[in-house]
PDB file of C-alpha atoms and ligand atoms in Angstrom:
ATOM      1  CA  MET A 212     -12.903  -0.944  15.909  1.00 79.00           C
ATOM      2  CA  GLY A 213     -10.785  -0.365  12.864  1.00 91.00           C
ATOM      3  CA  VAL A 214      -7.300  -1.479  12.621  1.00 95.00           C
ATOM      4  CA  ILE A 215      -6.196   1.919  11.344  1.00 97.00           C
ATOM      5  CA  GLU A 216      -8.113   4.830  12.443  1.00 98.00           C
ATOM      6  CA  ILE A 217      -7.286   8.167  11.416  1.00 98.00           C
ATOM      7  CA  LYS A 218      -9.358  11.059  12.908  1.00 98.00           C
ATOM      8  CA  ASP A 219      -9.099  14.795  11.891  1.00 98.00           C
ATOM      9  CA  LEU A 220      -5.478  14.466  11.085  1.00 98.00           C
ATOM     10  CA  TRP A 221      -3.685  17.611  10.078  1.00 98.00           C
ATOM     11  CA  PHE A 222       0.098  17.816   9.474  1.00 98.00           C
ATOM     12  CA  LYS A 223       2.593  20.577   8.696  1.00 98.00           C
ATOM     13  CA  TYR A 224       6.253  20.035   8.083  1.00 98.00           C
ATOM     14  CA  LEU A 225       8.726  22.166  10.162  1.00 96.00           C
ATOM     15  CA  LEU A 226       9.357  25.510   8.385  1.00 93.00           C
ATOM     16  CA  ALA A 227       6.494  24.776   5.850  1.00 95.00           C
ATOM     17  CA  GLU A 228       3.817  27.468   5.579  1.00 94.00           C
ATOM     18  CA  GLU A 229       0.884  25.376   4.292  1.00 96.00           C
ATOM     19  CA  TRP A 230      -0.540  22.324   5.810  1.00 98.00           C
ATOM     20  CA  THR A 231       0.438  19.195   3.818  1.00 98.00           C
ATOM     21  CA  LEU A 232      -2.334  17.000   5.159  1.00 98.00           C
ATOM     22  CA  LYS A 233      -5.661  18.605   5.764  1.00 98.00           C
ATOM     23  CA  ASN A 234      -8.465  17.046   8.135  1.00 98.00           C
ATOM     24  CA  LEU A 235      -7.887  13.225   6.911  1.00 98.00           C
ATOM     25  CA  ASN A 236     -10.486  10.703   8.397  1.00 98.00           C
ATOM     26  CA  LEU A 237     -10.301   6.931   7.537  1.00 98.00           C
ATOM     27  CA  VAL A 238     -11.042   3.634   9.062  1.00 97.00           C
ATOM     28  CA  VAL A 239      -9.324   0.610   7.886  1.00 97.00           C
ATOM     29  CA  ASP A 240     -10.840  -2.701   8.719  1.00 96.00           C
ATOM     30  CA  LYS A 241      -8.909  -5.968   9.741  1.00 94.00           C
ATOM     31  CA  GLY A 242      -8.027  -7.703   6.437  1.00 94.00           C
ATOM     32  CA  GLU A 243      -8.978  -4.872   4.145  1.00 96.00           C
ATOM     33  CA  PHE A 244      -6.832  -4.035   1.240  1.00 95.00           C
ATOM     34  CA  THR A 245      -6.725  -0.420   0.752  1.00 97.00           C
ATOM     35  CA  VAL A 246      -5.098   1.396  -2.336  1.00 96.00           C
ATOM     36  CA  LEU A 247      -4.019   5.142  -1.884  1.00 97.00           C
ATOM     37  CA  MET A 248      -3.786   7.048  -4.919  1.00 95.00           C
ATOM     38  CA  GLY A 249      -3.331  10.499  -5.943  1.00 95.00           C
ATOM     39  CA  PRO A 250      -1.128  13.141  -8.045  1.00 94.00           C
ATOM     40  CA  SER A 251       2.637  13.552  -7.220  1.00 95.00           C
ATOM     41  CA  GLY A 252       3.092  15.809  -4.253  1.00 96.00           C
ATOM     42  CA  CYS A 253      -0.474  15.385  -2.749  1.00 97.00           C
ATOM     43  CA  GLY A 254       0.771  14.213   0.617  1.00 98.00           C
ATOM     44  CA  LYS A 255       0.480  10.180   0.178  1.00 98.00           C
ATOM     45  CA  SER A 256       4.079   9.642   1.540  1.00 97.00           C
ATOM     46  CA  THR A 257       3.703  12.024   4.229  1.00 98.00           C
ATOM     47  CA  LEU A 258       0.466  10.104   5.511  1.00 98.00           C
ATOM     48  CA  LEU A 259       2.708   6.884   5.418  1.00 97.00           C
ATOM     49  CA  TYR A 260       5.318   8.456   7.359  1.00 97.00           C
ATOM     50  CA  ILE A 261       2.988   9.362  10.063  1.00 97.00           C
ATOM     51  CA  LEU A 262       1.571   5.817  10.199  1.00 97.00           C
ATOM     52  CA  THR A 263       4.767   4.273  10.723  1.00 95.00           C
ATOM     53  CA  GLY A 264       6.303   6.602  13.201  1.00 95.00           C
ATOM     54  CA  ILE A 265       8.889   8.338  10.782  1.00 95.00           C
ATOM     55  CA  ILE A 266       6.820  11.298  11.594  1.00 96.00           C
ATOM     56  CA  PRO A 267       7.385  12.708  14.308  1.00 94.00           C
ATOM     57  CA  ASN A 268      10.395  10.611  15.342  1.00 94.00           C
ATOM     58  CA  MET A 269      12.655  11.242  12.408  1.00 94.00           C
ATOM     59  CA  ILE A 270      10.857  14.048  10.574  1.00 96.00           C
ATOM     60  CA  LYS A 271       9.441  16.977  12.463  1.00 96.00           C
ATOM     61  CA  GLY A 272       6.316  19.122  12.085  1.00 97.00           C
ATOM     62  CA  THR A 273       3.018  20.177  13.806  1.00 97.00           C
ATOM     63  CA  ILE A 274       0.438  17.291  14.091  1.00 97.00           C
ATOM     64  CA  ARG A 275      -3.141  17.773  14.983  1.00 98.00           C
ATOM     65  CA  GLY A 276      -5.961  14.952  15.450  1.00 98.00           C
ATOM     66  CA  SER A 277      -5.235  11.247  16.205  1.00 97.00           C
ATOM     67  CA  VAL A 278      -3.978   8.147  14.493  1.00 97.00           C
ATOM     68  CA  ARG A 279      -4.541   4.676  16.215  1.00 97.00           C
ATOM     69  CA  ILE A 280      -3.330   1.350  14.950  1.00 96.00           C
ATOM     70  CA  LEU A 281      -4.784  -1.713  16.603  1.00 95.00           C
ATOM     71  CA  GLY A 282      -6.224   0.822  19.231  1.00 94.00           C
ATOM     72  CA  ARG A 283      -2.892   2.228  20.081  1.00 95.00           C
ATOM     73  CA  ASP A 284      -2.017   5.846  19.505  1.00 95.00           C
ATOM     74  CA  ILE A 285       0.767   5.704  16.990  1.00 95.00           C
ATOM     75  CA  LEU A 286       1.835   9.259  17.696  1.00 94.00           C
ATOM     76  CA  LYS A 287       2.953   8.372  21.310  1.00 93.00           C
ATOM     77  CA  LEU A 288       4.602   5.106  20.531  1.00 93.00           C
ATOM     78  CA  GLN A 289       8.515   4.486  20.296  1.00 91.00           C
ATOM     79  CA  PRO A 290       9.526   3.194  16.926  1.00 89.00           C
ATOM     80  CA  SER A 291      10.698   0.012  18.495  1.00 87.00           C
ATOM     81  CA  GLU A 292       7.104  -0.533  19.445  1.00 90.00           C
ATOM     82  CA  ILE A 293       5.657   0.302  16.016  1.00 93.00           C
ATOM     83  CA  VAL A 294       7.817  -2.103  14.138  1.00 89.00           C
ATOM     84  CA  LYS A 295       6.183  -4.989  15.830  1.00 88.00           C
ATOM     85  CA  GLU A 296       2.656  -3.945  14.538  1.00 92.00           C
ATOM     86  CA  VAL A 297       3.306  -2.200  11.328  1.00 95.00           C
ATOM     87  CA  GLY A 298       5.621  -3.116   8.605  1.00 95.00           C
ATOM     88  CA  PHE A 299       6.842  -0.646   6.120  1.00 95.00           C
ATOM     89  CA  VAL A 300       8.282  -1.156   2.760  1.00 94.00           C
ATOM     90  CA  PHE A 301       9.781   1.958   0.670  1.00 89.00           C
ATOM     91  CA  GLN A 302       9.698   2.657  -2.985  1.00 87.00           C
ATOM     92  CA  ASN A 303      13.548   1.880  -3.232  1.00 87.00           C
ATOM     93  CA  PRO A 304      14.105  -1.364  -1.896  1.00 85.00           C
ATOM     94  CA  ASP A 305      18.040  -0.541  -1.786  1.00 87.00           C
ATOM     95  CA  SER A 306      17.448   1.932   1.067  1.00 84.00           C
ATOM     96  CA  GLN A 307      16.429  -0.837   3.293  1.00 83.00           C
ATOM     97  CA  ILE A 308      19.244  -3.402   2.311  1.00 87.00           C
ATOM     98  CA  ILE A 309      22.110  -3.629   4.686  1.00 90.00           C
ATOM     99  CA  MET A 310      23.260  -7.355   5.198  1.00 93.00           C
ATOM    100  CA  PRO A 311      25.754  -9.275   3.065  1.00 94.00           C
ATOM    101  CA  SER A 312      23.478 -12.155   2.379  1.00 97.00           C
ATOM    102  CA  VAL A 313      19.855 -12.763   1.464  1.00 97.00           C
ATOM    103  CA  PHE A 314      19.262 -14.895   4.481  1.00 97.00           C
ATOM    104  CA  GLU A 315      21.163 -12.463   6.876  1.00 97.00           C
ATOM    105  CA  GLU A 316      19.002  -9.566   5.621  1.00 96.00           C
ATOM    106  CA  VAL A 317      15.968 -11.504   6.788  1.00 96.00           C
ATOM    107  CA  THR A 318      17.396 -12.741  10.254  1.00 96.00           C
ATOM    108  CA  PHE A 319      18.634  -9.253  10.898  1.00 94.00           C
ATOM    109  CA  GLY A 320      15.404  -7.744  11.976  1.00 90.00           C
ATOM    110  CA  LEU A 321      14.521 -10.780  13.782  1.00 92.00           C
ATOM    111  CA  GLU A 322      17.785 -10.661  15.701  1.00 92.00           C
ATOM    112  CA  ASN A 323      16.661  -7.089  16.886  1.00 87.00           C
ATOM    113  CA  LEU A 324      13.404  -8.302  18.241  1.00 86.00           C
ATOM    114  CA  GLY A 325      15.478 -10.669  20.420  1.00 86.00           C
ATOM    115  CA  LEU A 326      14.084 -13.792  19.482  1.00 91.00           C
ATOM    116  CA  GLU A 327      15.694 -17.402  19.823  1.00 93.00           C
ATOM    117  CA  PRO A 328      18.232 -18.363  17.281  1.00 94.00           C
ATOM    118  CA  GLY A 329      16.341 -21.566  16.456  1.00 95.00           C
ATOM    119  CA  GLU A 330      13.196 -19.395  15.885  1.00 95.00           C
ATOM    120  CA  ILE A 331      14.890 -16.778  13.962  1.00 96.00           C
ATOM    121  CA  GLU A 332      16.133 -19.498  11.286  1.00 96.00           C
ATOM    122  CA  LYS A 333      12.801 -21.104  11.299  1.00 96.00           C
ATOM    123  CA  ARG A 334      11.106 -17.863  10.394  1.00 95.00           C
ATOM    124  CA  ALA A 335      13.717 -16.781   7.914  1.00 96.00           C
ATOM    125  CA  GLU A 336      13.242 -20.158   6.111  1.00 97.00           C
ATOM    126  CA  GLU A 337       9.567 -19.883   6.121  1.00 96.00           C
ATOM    127  CA  ILE A 338       9.338 -16.547   4.681  1.00 96.00           C
ATOM    128  CA  LEU A 339      12.149 -17.068   1.932  1.00 97.00           C
ATOM    129  CA  LYS A 340      10.118 -19.950   0.610  1.00 96.00           C
ATOM    130  CA  TYR A 341       6.801 -18.153   0.966  1.00 94.00           C
ATOM    131  CA  VAL A 342       8.103 -15.306  -1.402  1.00 94.00           C
ATOM    132  CA  GLY A 343      10.229 -17.603  -3.582  1.00 94.00           C
ATOM    133  CA  LEU A 344      13.611 -16.580  -2.676  1.00 96.00           C
ATOM    134  CA  TRP A 345      14.963 -19.585  -0.754  1.00 97.00           C
ATOM    135  CA  ASP A 346      17.125 -20.863  -3.513  1.00 97.00           C
ATOM    136  CA  LYS A 347      18.917 -17.324  -3.327  1.00 97.00           C
ATOM    137  CA  LYS A 348      19.435 -17.387   0.389  1.00 97.00           C
ATOM    138  CA  ASP A 349      23.106 -17.294   0.498  1.00 97.00           C
ATOM    139  CA  VAL A 350      23.839 -14.770  -2.533  1.00 97.00           C
ATOM    140  CA  SER A 351      24.482 -11.054  -1.825  1.00 97.00           C
ATOM    141  CA  PRO A 352      21.177  -9.040  -2.038  1.00 96.00           C
ATOM    142  CA  TRP A 353      23.164  -6.783  -4.439  1.00 95.00           C
ATOM    143  CA  SER A 354      23.245  -9.797  -6.946  1.00 95.00           C
ATOM    144  CA  LEU A 355      19.550 -10.049  -7.067  1.00 95.00           C
ATOM    145  CA  SER A 356      17.355  -8.414  -9.743  1.00 92.00           C
ATOM    146  CA  ALA A 357      15.700  -5.017  -8.580  1.00 91.00           C
ATOM    147  CA  GLY A 358      12.429  -6.926  -8.327  1.00 92.00           C
ATOM    148  CA  GLU A 359      14.044  -9.667  -6.251  1.00 94.00           C
ATOM    149  CA  ARG A 360      15.407  -7.022  -3.965  1.00 94.00           C
ATOM    150  CA  GLN A 361      12.075  -5.378  -3.448  1.00 93.00           C
ATOM    151  CA  ILE A 362      10.741  -8.808  -2.678  1.00 95.00           C
ATOM    152  CA  LEU A 363      13.421  -9.326  -0.186  1.00 96.00           C
ATOM    153  CA  ALA A 364      12.514  -5.871   1.513  1.00 95.00           C
ATOM    154  CA  ILE A 365       8.964  -7.060   1.748  1.00 95.00           C
ATOM    155  CA  ALA A 366      10.195 -10.539   3.103  1.00 95.00           C
ATOM    156  CA  SER A 367      12.402  -9.030   5.672  1.00 95.00           C
ATOM    157  CA  VAL A 368       9.490  -7.070   7.164  1.00 94.00           C
ATOM    158  CA  LEU A 369       7.106  -9.887   6.771  1.00 94.00           C
ATOM    159  CA  ALA A 370       9.572 -12.038   8.930  1.00 94.00           C
ATOM    160  CA  LEU A 371       8.654  -9.561  11.766  1.00 93.00           C
ATOM    161  CA  ARG A 372       5.028 -10.764  11.499  1.00 92.00           C
ATOM    162  CA  PRO A 373       3.504  -7.349  11.466  1.00 94.00           C
ATOM    163  CA  LYS A 374      -0.386  -6.902  11.319  1.00 94.00           C
ATOM    164  CA  VAL A 375      -0.393  -4.133   9.104  1.00 96.00           C
ATOM    165  CA  MET A 376       1.677  -3.735   5.903  1.00 96.00           C
ATOM    166  CA  ILE A 377       2.237  -0.280   4.445  1.00 97.00           C
ATOM    167  CA  LEU A 378       3.895  -0.093   1.250  1.00 96.00           C
ATOM    168  CA  ASP A 379       4.801   3.065  -0.799  1.00 96.00           C
ATOM    169  CA  GLU A 380       4.802   2.614  -4.318  1.00 94.00           C
ATOM    170  CA  PRO A 381       6.530  -0.856  -4.234  1.00 93.00           C
ATOM    171  CA  THR A 382       6.584  -1.349  -7.932  1.00 91.00           C
ATOM    172  CA  SER A 383       7.341   2.017  -9.383  1.00 88.00           C
ATOM    173  CA  MET A 384      11.128   1.087  -9.881  1.00 86.00           C
ATOM    174  CA  LEU A 385      10.265  -2.416 -11.393  1.00 88.00           C
ATOM    175  CA  ASP A 386       9.654  -3.757 -14.867  1.00 88.00           C
ATOM    176  CA  HIS A 387       6.605  -5.706 -15.728  1.00 89.00           C
ATOM    177  CA  LYS A 388       7.452  -9.093 -14.737  1.00 90.00           C
ATOM    178  CA  SER A 389       8.798  -8.176 -11.213  1.00 90.00           C
ATOM    179  CA  THR A 390       5.834  -5.997 -10.684  1.00 90.00           C
ATOM    180  CA  LYS A 391       3.611  -8.922 -11.241  1.00 91.00           C
ATOM    181  CA  ARG A 392       5.423 -10.960  -8.828  1.00 90.00           C
ATOM    182  CA  VAL A 393       5.287  -8.465  -6.065  1.00 91.00           C
ATOM    183  CA  LEU A 394       1.667  -7.672  -6.539  1.00 91.00           C
ATOM    184  CA  GLU A 395       0.911 -11.527  -6.635  1.00 92.00           C
ATOM    185  CA  ILE A 396       2.618 -11.710  -3.019  1.00 93.00           C
ATOM    186  CA  LEU A 397       0.518  -9.034  -1.976  1.00 92.00           C
ATOM    187  CA  ASP A 398      -2.740 -10.745  -3.245  1.00 89.00           C
ATOM    188  CA  ARG A 399      -1.542 -13.868  -1.464  1.00 91.00           C
ATOM    189  CA  LEU A 400      -1.068 -11.878   1.823  1.00 91.00           C
ATOM    190  CA  LYS A 401      -4.526 -10.900   1.822  1.00 89.00           C
ATOM    191  CA  LYS A 402      -5.926 -14.182   0.916  1.00 88.00           C
ATOM    192  CA  ASP A 403      -3.782 -16.552   3.148  1.00 89.00           C
ATOM    193  CA  HIS A 404      -3.110 -14.253   6.298  1.00 87.00           C
ATOM    194  CA  GLU A 405      -6.022 -11.606   6.131  1.00 86.00           C
ATOM    195  CA  MET A 406      -3.304  -8.994   6.338  1.00 93.00           C
ATOM    196  CA  THR A 407      -4.324  -5.546   6.719  1.00 96.00           C
ATOM    197  CA  ILE A 408      -2.641  -3.626   3.683  1.00 96.00           C
ATOM    198  CA  LEU A 409      -2.230  -0.237   2.801  1.00 97.00           C
ATOM    199  CA  VAL A 410      -0.511   0.484  -0.364  1.00 96.00           C
ATOM    200  CA  VAL A 411       0.265   3.292  -2.562  1.00 96.00           C
ATOM    201  CA  GLU A 412       0.084   2.173  -6.124  1.00 92.00           C
ATOM    202  CA  HIS A 413      -0.957   3.758  -9.428  1.00 89.00           C
ATOM    203  CA  ARG A 414      -1.745   0.598 -11.401  1.00 88.00           C
ATOM    204  CA  ILE A 415      -5.447   1.262 -11.313  1.00 87.00           C
ATOM    205  CA  GLU A 416      -6.673  -1.829 -13.345  1.00 87.00           C
ATOM    206  CA  TRP A 417      -4.843  -3.960 -10.680  1.00 86.00           C
ATOM    207  CA  ALA A 418      -6.414  -1.592  -7.745  1.00 86.00           C
ATOM    208  CA  SER A 419      -9.925  -2.323  -9.105  1.00 87.00           C
ATOM    209  CA  GLU A 420      -9.533  -5.857  -9.139  1.00 86.00           C
ATOM    210  CA  VAL A 421      -7.964  -6.410  -5.730  1.00 88.00           C
ATOM    211  CA  ALA A 422      -8.869  -3.471  -3.485  1.00 93.00           C
ATOM    212  CA  ASP A 423     -11.697  -3.363  -1.071  1.00 95.00           C
ATOM    213  CA  LYS A 424     -11.100   0.273  -0.620  1.00 96.00           C
ATOM    214  CA  VAL A 425      -9.716   2.911  -2.787  1.00 95.00           C
ATOM    215  CA  VAL A 426      -8.728   6.140  -1.258  1.00 97.00           C
ATOM    216  CA  ILE A 427      -8.068   9.345  -3.711  1.00 95.00           C
ATOM    217  CA  MET A 428      -6.046  12.193  -2.166  1.00 97.00           C
ATOM    218  CA  ASP A 429      -5.571  15.545  -3.803  1.00 96.00           C
ATOM    219  CA  ASN A 430      -3.788  18.501  -2.361  1.00 96.00           C
ATOM    220  CA  GLY A 431      -3.665  17.038   1.116  1.00 97.00           C
ATOM    221  CA  GLU A 432      -7.360  15.966   1.410  1.00 97.00           C
ATOM    222  CA  PHE A 433      -9.220  12.533   0.803  1.00 97.00           C
ATOM    223  CA  VAL A 434     -11.356  13.639  -2.117  1.00 96.00           C
ATOM    224  CA  ALA A 435     -12.971  10.091  -2.504  1.00 95.00           C
ATOM    225  CA  VAL A 436     -13.157   6.940  -0.273  1.00 96.00           C
ATOM    226  CA  GLY A 437     -14.977   3.737  -0.925  1.00 96.00           C
ATOM    227  CA  SER A 438     -14.928   0.500  -2.975  1.00 94.00           C
ATOM    228  CA  PRO A 439     -13.300   0.593  -6.310  1.00 92.00           C
ATOM    229  CA  SER A 440     -16.901   0.776  -7.933  1.00 89.00           C
ATOM    230  CA  GLU A 441     -17.988   3.734  -5.583  1.00 91.00           C
ATOM    231  CA  VAL A 442     -14.665   5.647  -6.279  1.00 92.00           C
ATOM    232  CA  PHE A 443     -14.116   5.150  -9.846  1.00 86.00           C
ATOM    233  CA  SER A 444     -17.721   5.879 -10.552  1.00 82.00           C
ATOM    234  CA  LYS A 445     -17.244   9.512  -9.309  1.00 84.00           C
ATOM    235  CA  TYR A 446     -15.651  10.353 -12.741  1.00 78.00           C
ATOM    236  CA  GLU A 447     -15.555  14.151 -12.389  1.00 80.00           C
ATOM    237  CA  ILE A 448     -13.641  14.050  -9.136  1.00 84.00           C
ATOM    238  CA  ILE A 449     -11.370  11.367 -10.416  1.00 83.00           C
ATOM    239  CA  LYS A 450     -10.612  13.245 -13.738  1.00 81.00           C
ATOM    240  CA  LYS A 451      -9.836  16.463 -11.700  1.00 87.00           C
ATOM    241  CA  THR A 452      -6.970  14.684  -9.540  1.00 89.00           C
ATOM    242  CA  GLY A 453      -5.531  13.526 -12.694  1.00 85.00           C
ATOM    243  CA  VAL A 454      -6.061   9.762 -11.761  1.00 86.00           C
ATOM    244  CA  ARG A 455      -7.074   7.824 -14.572  1.00 83.00           C
ATOM    245  CA  PRO A 456     -10.112   5.587 -14.178  1.00 85.00           C
ATOM    246  CA  PRO A 457      -9.833   2.188 -15.190  1.00 89.00           C
ATOM    247  CA  MET A 458      -9.932   1.615 -19.251  1.00 90.00           C
ATOM    248  CA  ILE A 459     -13.147  -0.249 -18.935  1.00 91.00           C
ATOM    249  CA  THR A 460     -14.854   2.400 -16.862  1.00 89.00           C
ATOM    250  CA  GLU A 461     -13.501   5.191 -19.492  1.00 88.00           C
ATOM    251  CA  ALA A 462     -14.933   2.964 -22.360  1.00 91.00           C
ATOM    252  CA  PHE A 463     -18.269   2.792 -20.663  1.00 90.00           C
ATOM    253  CA  TYR A 464     -18.590   6.701 -20.098  1.00 86.00           C
ATOM    254  CA  LYS A 465     -17.872   7.116 -23.671  1.00 87.00           C
ATOM    255  CA  LEU A 466     -20.554   4.493 -24.666  1.00 89.00           C
ATOM    256  CA  ILE A 467     -23.156   6.281 -22.360  1.00 87.00           C
ATOM    257  CA  GLU A 468     -22.270   9.500 -24.023  1.00 86.00           C
ATOM    258  CA  LYS A 469     -22.993   8.007 -27.396  1.00 92.00           C
ATOM    259  CA  GLY A 470     -26.561   6.734 -25.940  1.00 90.00           C
ATOM    260  CA  LEU A 471     -25.747   3.247 -24.984  1.00 86.00           C
ATOM    261  CA  PRO A 472     -28.547   2.257 -22.455  1.00 85.00           C
ATOM    262  CA  VAL A 473     -26.761   0.933 -19.423  1.00 84.00           C
ATOM    263  CA  ASP A 474     -27.513   1.691 -15.805  1.00 80.00           C
ATOM    264  CA  ARG A 475     -24.157   0.505 -14.260  1.00 84.00           C
ATOM    265  CA  ILE A 476     -20.541   1.523 -14.773  1.00 86.00           C
ATOM    266  CA  PRO A 477     -18.022  -1.292 -14.501  1.00 91.00           C
ATOM    267  CA  VAL A 478     -14.631  -0.983 -12.859  1.00 89.00           C
ATOM    268  CA  ARG A 479     -13.383  -4.565 -13.640  1.00 91.00           C
ATOM    269  CA  LEU A 480     -13.043  -5.863 -16.992  1.00 91.00           C
ATOM    270  CA  SER A 481     -14.935  -9.149 -16.115  1.00 92.00           C
ATOM    271  CA  GLU A 482     -18.008  -6.737 -15.114  1.00 92.00           C
ATOM    272  CA  GLY A 483     -17.805  -4.846 -18.560  1.00 93.00           C
ATOM    273  CA  VAL A 484     -17.895  -7.971 -20.553  1.00 93.00           C
ATOM    274  CA  GLN A 485     -21.102  -9.048 -18.591  1.00 93.00           C
ATOM    275  CA  ILE A 486     -22.957  -5.876 -19.031  1.00 92.00           C
ATOM    276  CA  LEU A 487     -22.132  -5.913 -22.697  1.00 92.00           C
ATOM    277  CA  ALA A 488     -23.052  -9.461 -23.116  1.00 92.00           C
ATOM    278  CA  ASN A 489     -26.494  -8.882 -21.360  1.00 90.00           C
ATOM    279  CA  LEU A 490     -26.944  -5.901 -23.731  1.00 88.00           C
ATOM    280  CA  PHE A 491     -26.415  -7.928 -26.868  1.00 87.00           C
ATOM    281  CA  LYS A 492     -28.680 -10.612 -25.627  1.00 88.00           C
ATOM    282  CA  ARG A 493     -31.497  -8.293 -25.135  1.00 79.00           C
TER     283      ARG A 493
HETATM  284  N1  ATP B  79      10.818  16.920   4.592  1.00 57.25           N
HETATM  285  C1  ATP B  79       9.878  17.614   4.105  1.00 57.25           C
HETATM  286  N2  ATP B  79       9.863  18.987   4.633  1.00 57.25           N
HETATM  287  C2  ATP B  79       9.117  19.873   4.037  1.00 57.25           C
HETATM  288  N3  ATP B  79       8.193  19.403   2.752  1.00 57.25           N
HETATM  289  C3  ATP B  79       8.340  18.319   2.561  1.00 57.25           C
HETATM  290  C4  ATP B  79       8.964  17.430   3.098  1.00 57.25           C
HETATM  291  N4  ATP B  79       8.715  16.183   2.583  1.00 57.25           N
HETATM  292  C5  ATP B  79       7.720  16.645   1.696  1.00 57.25           C
HETATM  293  N5  ATP B  79       7.260  17.692   1.765  1.00 57.25           N
HETATM  294  C6  ATP B  79       6.335  18.137   0.712  1.00 57.25           C
HETATM  295  O1  ATP B  79       5.038  17.689   1.061  1.00 57.25           O
HETATM  296  C7  ATP B  79       4.150  17.629  -0.007  1.00 57.25           C
HETATM  297  C8  ATP B  79       3.624  16.138   0.019  1.00 57.25           C
HETATM  298  O2  ATP B  79       4.761  15.387  -0.206  1.00 57.25           O
HETATM  299  P1  ATP B  79       4.650  13.574  -0.300  1.00 57.25           P
HETATM  300  O3  ATP B  79       6.067  13.133  -0.541  1.00 57.25           O
HETATM  301  O4  ATP B  79       3.795  13.245   0.869  1.00 57.25           O
HETATM  302  O5  ATP B  79       3.881  13.455  -1.781  1.00 57.25           O
HETATM  303  P2  ATP B  79       3.308  12.263  -2.458  1.00 57.25           P
HETATM  304  O6  ATP B  79       1.936  12.227  -2.746  1.00 57.25           O
HETATM  305  O7  ATP B  79       4.059  10.916  -1.838  1.00 57.25           O
HETATM  306  O8  ATP B  79       4.114  12.306  -3.853  1.00 57.25           O
HETATM  307  P3  ATP B  79       4.704  11.335  -4.996  1.00 57.25           P
HETATM  308  O9  ATP B  79       3.839  10.624  -5.661  1.00 57.25           O
HETATM  309  O10 ATP B  79       5.522  12.118  -5.689  1.00 57.25           O
HETATM  310  O11 ATP B  79       5.710  10.423  -4.302  1.00 57.25           O
HETATM  311  C9  ATP B  79       5.095  17.973  -1.120  1.00 57.25           C
HETATM  312  O12 ATP B  79       4.606  19.441  -1.462  1.00 57.25           O
HETATM  313  C10 ATP B  79       6.613  17.922  -0.586  1.00 57.25           C
HETATM  314  O13 ATP B  79       7.280  19.003  -1.232  1.00 57.25           O
HETATM  315 MG1   MG B  80       5.474   9.617  -2.340  1.00 57.25          MG
END
């Protein structure tokens, strides 16, 4: 059984004429790191809204098909039940910040879970140390940099110990350095905790290094699902959606066009270097 199971899922917003999501099918296994990509408006956020219960609890429309997370029908669960299993981080961290200090921002959600005060403080300390914000615990979230605010938003969600983390373009508003910090935390979550992670992220080189699974969406449909190598080697499909393949993959397509005798298309820089080194040796 997969941690996330999407079956024949269709969705149409209230008052919309067209279906925004069309016949989606996907299984994400435990500990799998999945990167969802696709052009603007193709329906990525809409799908995440369904996985996190925002649709149908806050945004209405017509849903067909089924969505199970950890075996439970997410379409029938109350939001208070969903947050125990699924952590959701938005593109803009500021939409999630409500408390006057970093520490309280993390403890707020834990208080809502009804945990003991001792347990709440222990978890908040643990998670702030994990993400490297412990020394800022007493400052206002608004005095943090945008990158640190995103890390705080991630920490507040992680403190609830969800089994699945879903993030919608968590780095799109961040500079290079903060982006690296956020992506590094995601890497560590996968390695240390076998967390099941689904993230919308446009950084293709990063995705091809860390993802177990890449899902390309176009116009409300999944057009490619598989490992980074499987997906990025479908050059024509990828190009049609406007998603750029990794630079090393593109370089190899050009080399093959020029007659270079390679039988494998790399998606990671290290693979590309290896293939070229072998060719030169020959
Ligand atoms: N509340 C809503 N009511 C009606 N239509 C909506 C609503 N929210 C989004 N849409 C439409 O649904 C489609 C998919 O939007 P969505 O935000 O899911 O795309 P996206 O892939 O996340 O795009 P982006 O990369 O720009 O974030 C778009 O055509 C959008 O205009
Ligand atoms: Mg979006």
